[in-house]
Short mmCIF file of C-alpha atoms in Angstrom, two decimals:
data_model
loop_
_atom_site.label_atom_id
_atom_site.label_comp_id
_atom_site.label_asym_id
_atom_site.label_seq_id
_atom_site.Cartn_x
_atom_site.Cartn_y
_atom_site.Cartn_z
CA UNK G 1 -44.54 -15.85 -36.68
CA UNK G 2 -45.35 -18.58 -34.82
CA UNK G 3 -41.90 -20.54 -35.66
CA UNK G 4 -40.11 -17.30 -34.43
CA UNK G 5 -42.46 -17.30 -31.31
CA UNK G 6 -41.01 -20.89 -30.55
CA UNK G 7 -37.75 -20.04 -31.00
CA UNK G 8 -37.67 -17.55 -28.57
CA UNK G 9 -39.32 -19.44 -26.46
CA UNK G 10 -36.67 -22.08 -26.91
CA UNK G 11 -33.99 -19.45 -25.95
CA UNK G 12 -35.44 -18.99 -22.95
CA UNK G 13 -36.10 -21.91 -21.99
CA UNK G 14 -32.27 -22.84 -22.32
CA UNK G 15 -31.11 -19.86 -20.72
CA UNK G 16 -33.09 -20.34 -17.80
CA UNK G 17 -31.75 -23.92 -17.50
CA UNK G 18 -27.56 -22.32 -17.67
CA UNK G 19 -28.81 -18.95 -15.55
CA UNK G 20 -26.90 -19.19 -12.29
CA UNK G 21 -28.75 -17.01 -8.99
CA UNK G 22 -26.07 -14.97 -7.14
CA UNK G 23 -26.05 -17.82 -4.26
CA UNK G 24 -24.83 -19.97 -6.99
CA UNK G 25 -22.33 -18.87 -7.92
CA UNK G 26 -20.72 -17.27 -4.61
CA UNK G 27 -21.00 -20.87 -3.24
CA UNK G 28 -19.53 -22.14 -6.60
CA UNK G 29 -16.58 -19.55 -5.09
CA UNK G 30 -16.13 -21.19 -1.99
CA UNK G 31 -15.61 -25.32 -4.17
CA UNK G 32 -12.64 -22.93 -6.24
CA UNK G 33 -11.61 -21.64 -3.15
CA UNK G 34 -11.22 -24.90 -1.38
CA UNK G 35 -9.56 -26.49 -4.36
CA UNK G 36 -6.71 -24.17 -4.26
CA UNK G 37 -6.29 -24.57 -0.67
CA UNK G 38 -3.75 -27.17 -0.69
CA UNK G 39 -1.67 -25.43 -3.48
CA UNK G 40 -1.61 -22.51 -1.02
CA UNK G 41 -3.10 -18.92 -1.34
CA UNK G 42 -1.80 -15.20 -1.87
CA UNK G 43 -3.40 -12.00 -0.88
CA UNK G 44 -2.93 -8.75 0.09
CA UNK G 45 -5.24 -7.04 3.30
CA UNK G 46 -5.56 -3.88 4.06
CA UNK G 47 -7.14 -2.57 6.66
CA UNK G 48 -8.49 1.14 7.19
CA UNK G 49 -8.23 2.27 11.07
CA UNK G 50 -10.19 5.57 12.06
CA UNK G 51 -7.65 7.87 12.86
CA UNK G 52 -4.22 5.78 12.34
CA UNK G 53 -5.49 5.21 8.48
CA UNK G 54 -4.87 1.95 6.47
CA UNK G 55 -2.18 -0.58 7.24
CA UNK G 56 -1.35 -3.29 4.68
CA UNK G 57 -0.43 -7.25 5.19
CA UNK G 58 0.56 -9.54 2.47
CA UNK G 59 -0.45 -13.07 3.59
CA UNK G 60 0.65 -16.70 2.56
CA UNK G 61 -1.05 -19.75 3.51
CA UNK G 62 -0.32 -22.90 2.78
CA UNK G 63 -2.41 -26.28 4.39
CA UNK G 64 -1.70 -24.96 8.06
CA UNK G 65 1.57 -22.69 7.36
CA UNK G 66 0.85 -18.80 7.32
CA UNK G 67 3.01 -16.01 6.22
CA UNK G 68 2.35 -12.26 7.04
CA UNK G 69 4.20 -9.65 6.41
CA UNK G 70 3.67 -5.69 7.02
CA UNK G 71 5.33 -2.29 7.16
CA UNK G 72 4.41 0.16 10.14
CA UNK G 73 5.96 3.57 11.02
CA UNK G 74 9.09 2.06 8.90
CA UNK G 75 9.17 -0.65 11.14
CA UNK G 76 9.13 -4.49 9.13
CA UNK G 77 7.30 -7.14 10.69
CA UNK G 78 7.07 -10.80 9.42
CA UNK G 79 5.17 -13.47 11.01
CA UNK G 80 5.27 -17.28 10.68
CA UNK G 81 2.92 -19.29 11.63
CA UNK G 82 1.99 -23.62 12.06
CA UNK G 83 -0.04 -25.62 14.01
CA UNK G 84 1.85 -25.01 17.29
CA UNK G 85 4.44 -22.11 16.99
CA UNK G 86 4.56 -18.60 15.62
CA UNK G 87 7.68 -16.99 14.79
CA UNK G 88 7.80 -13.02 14.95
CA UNK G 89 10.93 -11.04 13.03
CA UNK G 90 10.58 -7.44 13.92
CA UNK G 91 13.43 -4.92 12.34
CA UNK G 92 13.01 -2.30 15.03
CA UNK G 93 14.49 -4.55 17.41
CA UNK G 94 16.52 -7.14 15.15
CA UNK G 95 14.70 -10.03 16.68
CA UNK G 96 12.80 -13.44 16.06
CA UNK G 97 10.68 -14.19 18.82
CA UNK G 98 9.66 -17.97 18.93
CA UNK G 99 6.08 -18.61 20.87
CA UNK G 100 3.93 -21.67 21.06
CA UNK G 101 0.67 -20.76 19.50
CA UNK G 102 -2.43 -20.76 21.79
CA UNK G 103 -6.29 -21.21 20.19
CA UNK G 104 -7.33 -17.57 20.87
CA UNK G 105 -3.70 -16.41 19.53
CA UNK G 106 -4.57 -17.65 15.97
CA UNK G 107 -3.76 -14.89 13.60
CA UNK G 108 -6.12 -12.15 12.33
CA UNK G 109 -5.95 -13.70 8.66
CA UNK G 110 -7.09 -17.02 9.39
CA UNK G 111 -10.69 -15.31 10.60
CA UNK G 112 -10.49 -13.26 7.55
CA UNK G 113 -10.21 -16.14 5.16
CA UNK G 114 -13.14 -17.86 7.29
CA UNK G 115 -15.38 -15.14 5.68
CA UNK G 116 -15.45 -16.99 2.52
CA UNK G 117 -17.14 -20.32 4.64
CA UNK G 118 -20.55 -20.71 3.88
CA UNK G 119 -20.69 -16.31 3.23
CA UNK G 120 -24.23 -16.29 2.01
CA UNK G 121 -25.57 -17.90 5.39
CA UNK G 122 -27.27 -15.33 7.40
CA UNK G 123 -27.20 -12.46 4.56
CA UNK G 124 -29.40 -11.36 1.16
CA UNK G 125 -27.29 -11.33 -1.46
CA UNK G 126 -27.41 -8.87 -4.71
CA UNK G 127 -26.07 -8.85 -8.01
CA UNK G 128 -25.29 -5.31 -8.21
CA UNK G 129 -23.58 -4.99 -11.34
CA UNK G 130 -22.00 -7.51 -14.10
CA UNK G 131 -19.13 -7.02 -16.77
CA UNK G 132 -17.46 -8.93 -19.13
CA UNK G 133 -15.09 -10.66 -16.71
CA UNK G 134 -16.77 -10.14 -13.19
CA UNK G 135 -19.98 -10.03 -11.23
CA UNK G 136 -20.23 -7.26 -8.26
CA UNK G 137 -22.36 -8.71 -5.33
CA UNK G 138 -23.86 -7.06 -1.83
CA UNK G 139 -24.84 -9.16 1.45
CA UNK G 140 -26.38 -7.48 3.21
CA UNK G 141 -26.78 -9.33 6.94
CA UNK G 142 -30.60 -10.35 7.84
CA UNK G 143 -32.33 -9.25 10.81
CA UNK G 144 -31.93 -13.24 11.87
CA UNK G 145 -28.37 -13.28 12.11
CA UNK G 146 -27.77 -12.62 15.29
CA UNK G 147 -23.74 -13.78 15.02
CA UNK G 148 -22.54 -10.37 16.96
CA UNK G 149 -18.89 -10.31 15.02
CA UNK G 150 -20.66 -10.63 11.65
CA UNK G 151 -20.33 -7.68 9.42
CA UNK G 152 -23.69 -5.75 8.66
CA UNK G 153 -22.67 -5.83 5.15
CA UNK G 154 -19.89 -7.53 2.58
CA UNK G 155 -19.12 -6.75 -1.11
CA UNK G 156 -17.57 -9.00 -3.14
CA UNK G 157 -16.47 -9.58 -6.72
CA UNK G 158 -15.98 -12.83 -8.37
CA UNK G 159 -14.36 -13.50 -11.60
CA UNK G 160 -16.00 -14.81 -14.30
CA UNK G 161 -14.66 -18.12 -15.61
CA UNK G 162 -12.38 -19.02 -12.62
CA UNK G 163 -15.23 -18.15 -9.81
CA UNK G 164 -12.48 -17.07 -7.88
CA UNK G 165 -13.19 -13.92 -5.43
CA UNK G 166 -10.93 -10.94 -7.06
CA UNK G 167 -12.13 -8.75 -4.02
CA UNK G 168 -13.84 -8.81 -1.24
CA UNK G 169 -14.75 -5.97 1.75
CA UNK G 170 -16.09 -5.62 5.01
CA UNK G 171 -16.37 -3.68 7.84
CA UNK G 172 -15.71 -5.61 11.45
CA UNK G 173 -15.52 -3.96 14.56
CA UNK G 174 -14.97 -0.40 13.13
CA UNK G 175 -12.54 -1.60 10.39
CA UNK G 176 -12.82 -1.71 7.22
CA UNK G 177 -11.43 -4.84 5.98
CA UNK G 178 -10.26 -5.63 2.07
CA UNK G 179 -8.75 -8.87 0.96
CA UNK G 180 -7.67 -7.82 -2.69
CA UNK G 181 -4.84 -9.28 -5.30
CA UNK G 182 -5.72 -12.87 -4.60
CA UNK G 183 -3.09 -15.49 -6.65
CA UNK G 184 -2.67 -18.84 -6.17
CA UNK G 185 0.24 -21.44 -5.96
CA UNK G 186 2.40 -20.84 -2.65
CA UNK G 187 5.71 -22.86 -2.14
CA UNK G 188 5.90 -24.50 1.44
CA UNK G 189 9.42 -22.95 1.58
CA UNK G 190 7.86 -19.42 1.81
CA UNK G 191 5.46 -20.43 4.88
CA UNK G 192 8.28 -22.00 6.74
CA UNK G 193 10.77 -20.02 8.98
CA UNK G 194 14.45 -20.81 8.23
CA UNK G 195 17.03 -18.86 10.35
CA UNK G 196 19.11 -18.81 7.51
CA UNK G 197 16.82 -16.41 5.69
CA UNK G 198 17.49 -13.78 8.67
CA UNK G 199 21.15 -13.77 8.98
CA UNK G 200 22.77 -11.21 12.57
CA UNK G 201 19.27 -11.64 14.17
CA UNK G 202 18.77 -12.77 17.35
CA UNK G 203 16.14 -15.35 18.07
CA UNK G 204 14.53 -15.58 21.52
CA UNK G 205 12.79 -18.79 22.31
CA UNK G 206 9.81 -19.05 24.34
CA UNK G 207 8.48 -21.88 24.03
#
């Protein structure tokens, strides 16, 4: 008895010492996350308006390239974006309209990818549930927080094995947010805007 009390000691011991708290591993998320960064990053948004309903963008980013594109009222709209200059094809009007890219004109998907930064600061987080291939967190944001744009609460889902997020939602200023579908390995060729890819269109520079 007392050889099988040891034992079992001994196993708990050991799986104490590999046991991971839900902080762990979201933060061991956001190392995966950054290594995949420079081999560039797929996902698909949606986001659920009161009233209008849910629209849905499929975003590319590479280093500093971006890539959105989105389908409203039948209308396709594809947006390219570097450092300096975004370049906006809309279908309605069978245009590309060049800008120079301003700090406070940075696109909507750039914040959203910011909410993987450092996501536990400022919230409790839960394990709500665990399977064979994912664990199902809650943050919840703490009465401290007092960031006024962060959401009161985010769930997210991280794989097991990869620690890479397989969901993650939100609601910010009245939307919902979800940033679903995430793959890895984007070409620079699809972040970059070549002319050639939008053949009768007419571009409009503003720079």
């Amino acid at each position: 008895m007392k050889r099988l009390f040891s034992t079992v000691t001994f196993l708990i011991i050991v799986f104490a010492a590999f046991a991971q708290t839900p902080k762990e591993i979201i933060n061991r998320m956001g190392e995966e996350l950054n290594k995949h960064e420079s081999d560039g990053i797929y996902m698909i948004t949606d986001v659920k308006v009161p009233v209008v309903g849910t629209l849905s963008t499929k975003t590319y980013s590479r280093g500093e390239k971006l890539r959105m594109e989105t389908q409203t009222m039948g209308i396709d709209v594809i947006i390219f974006e570097d450092e300096e200059t975004t370049w906006t094809y809309n279908s309605k009007t069978n245009k590309v309209v060049i800008e120079k890219l301003s700090a406070g004109n940075k696109s909507e998907s750039e914040g959203d990818m910011e909410l993987f930064d450092n996501i536990t600061d400022g919230y409790d987080v839960t394990l709500d549930k665990e399977t064979g291939d994912a664990w199902y967190f809650s943050l919840k944001k703490q009465k401290t927080n007092k960031e006024k744009d962060a959401p009161k609460k985010i769930d997210l889902v991280v794989a097991k094995g990869t620690y890479l997020p397989k969901a993650l939602s939100a609601k910010m200023s009245g939307l919902t947010v979800t940033m679903r579908d995430f793959a890895f390995g984007v070409s620079e060729k699809k972040v970059t805007f070549n002319a050639a890819d939008f053949p009768g269109v007419v571009i409009e520079d503003k720079r």
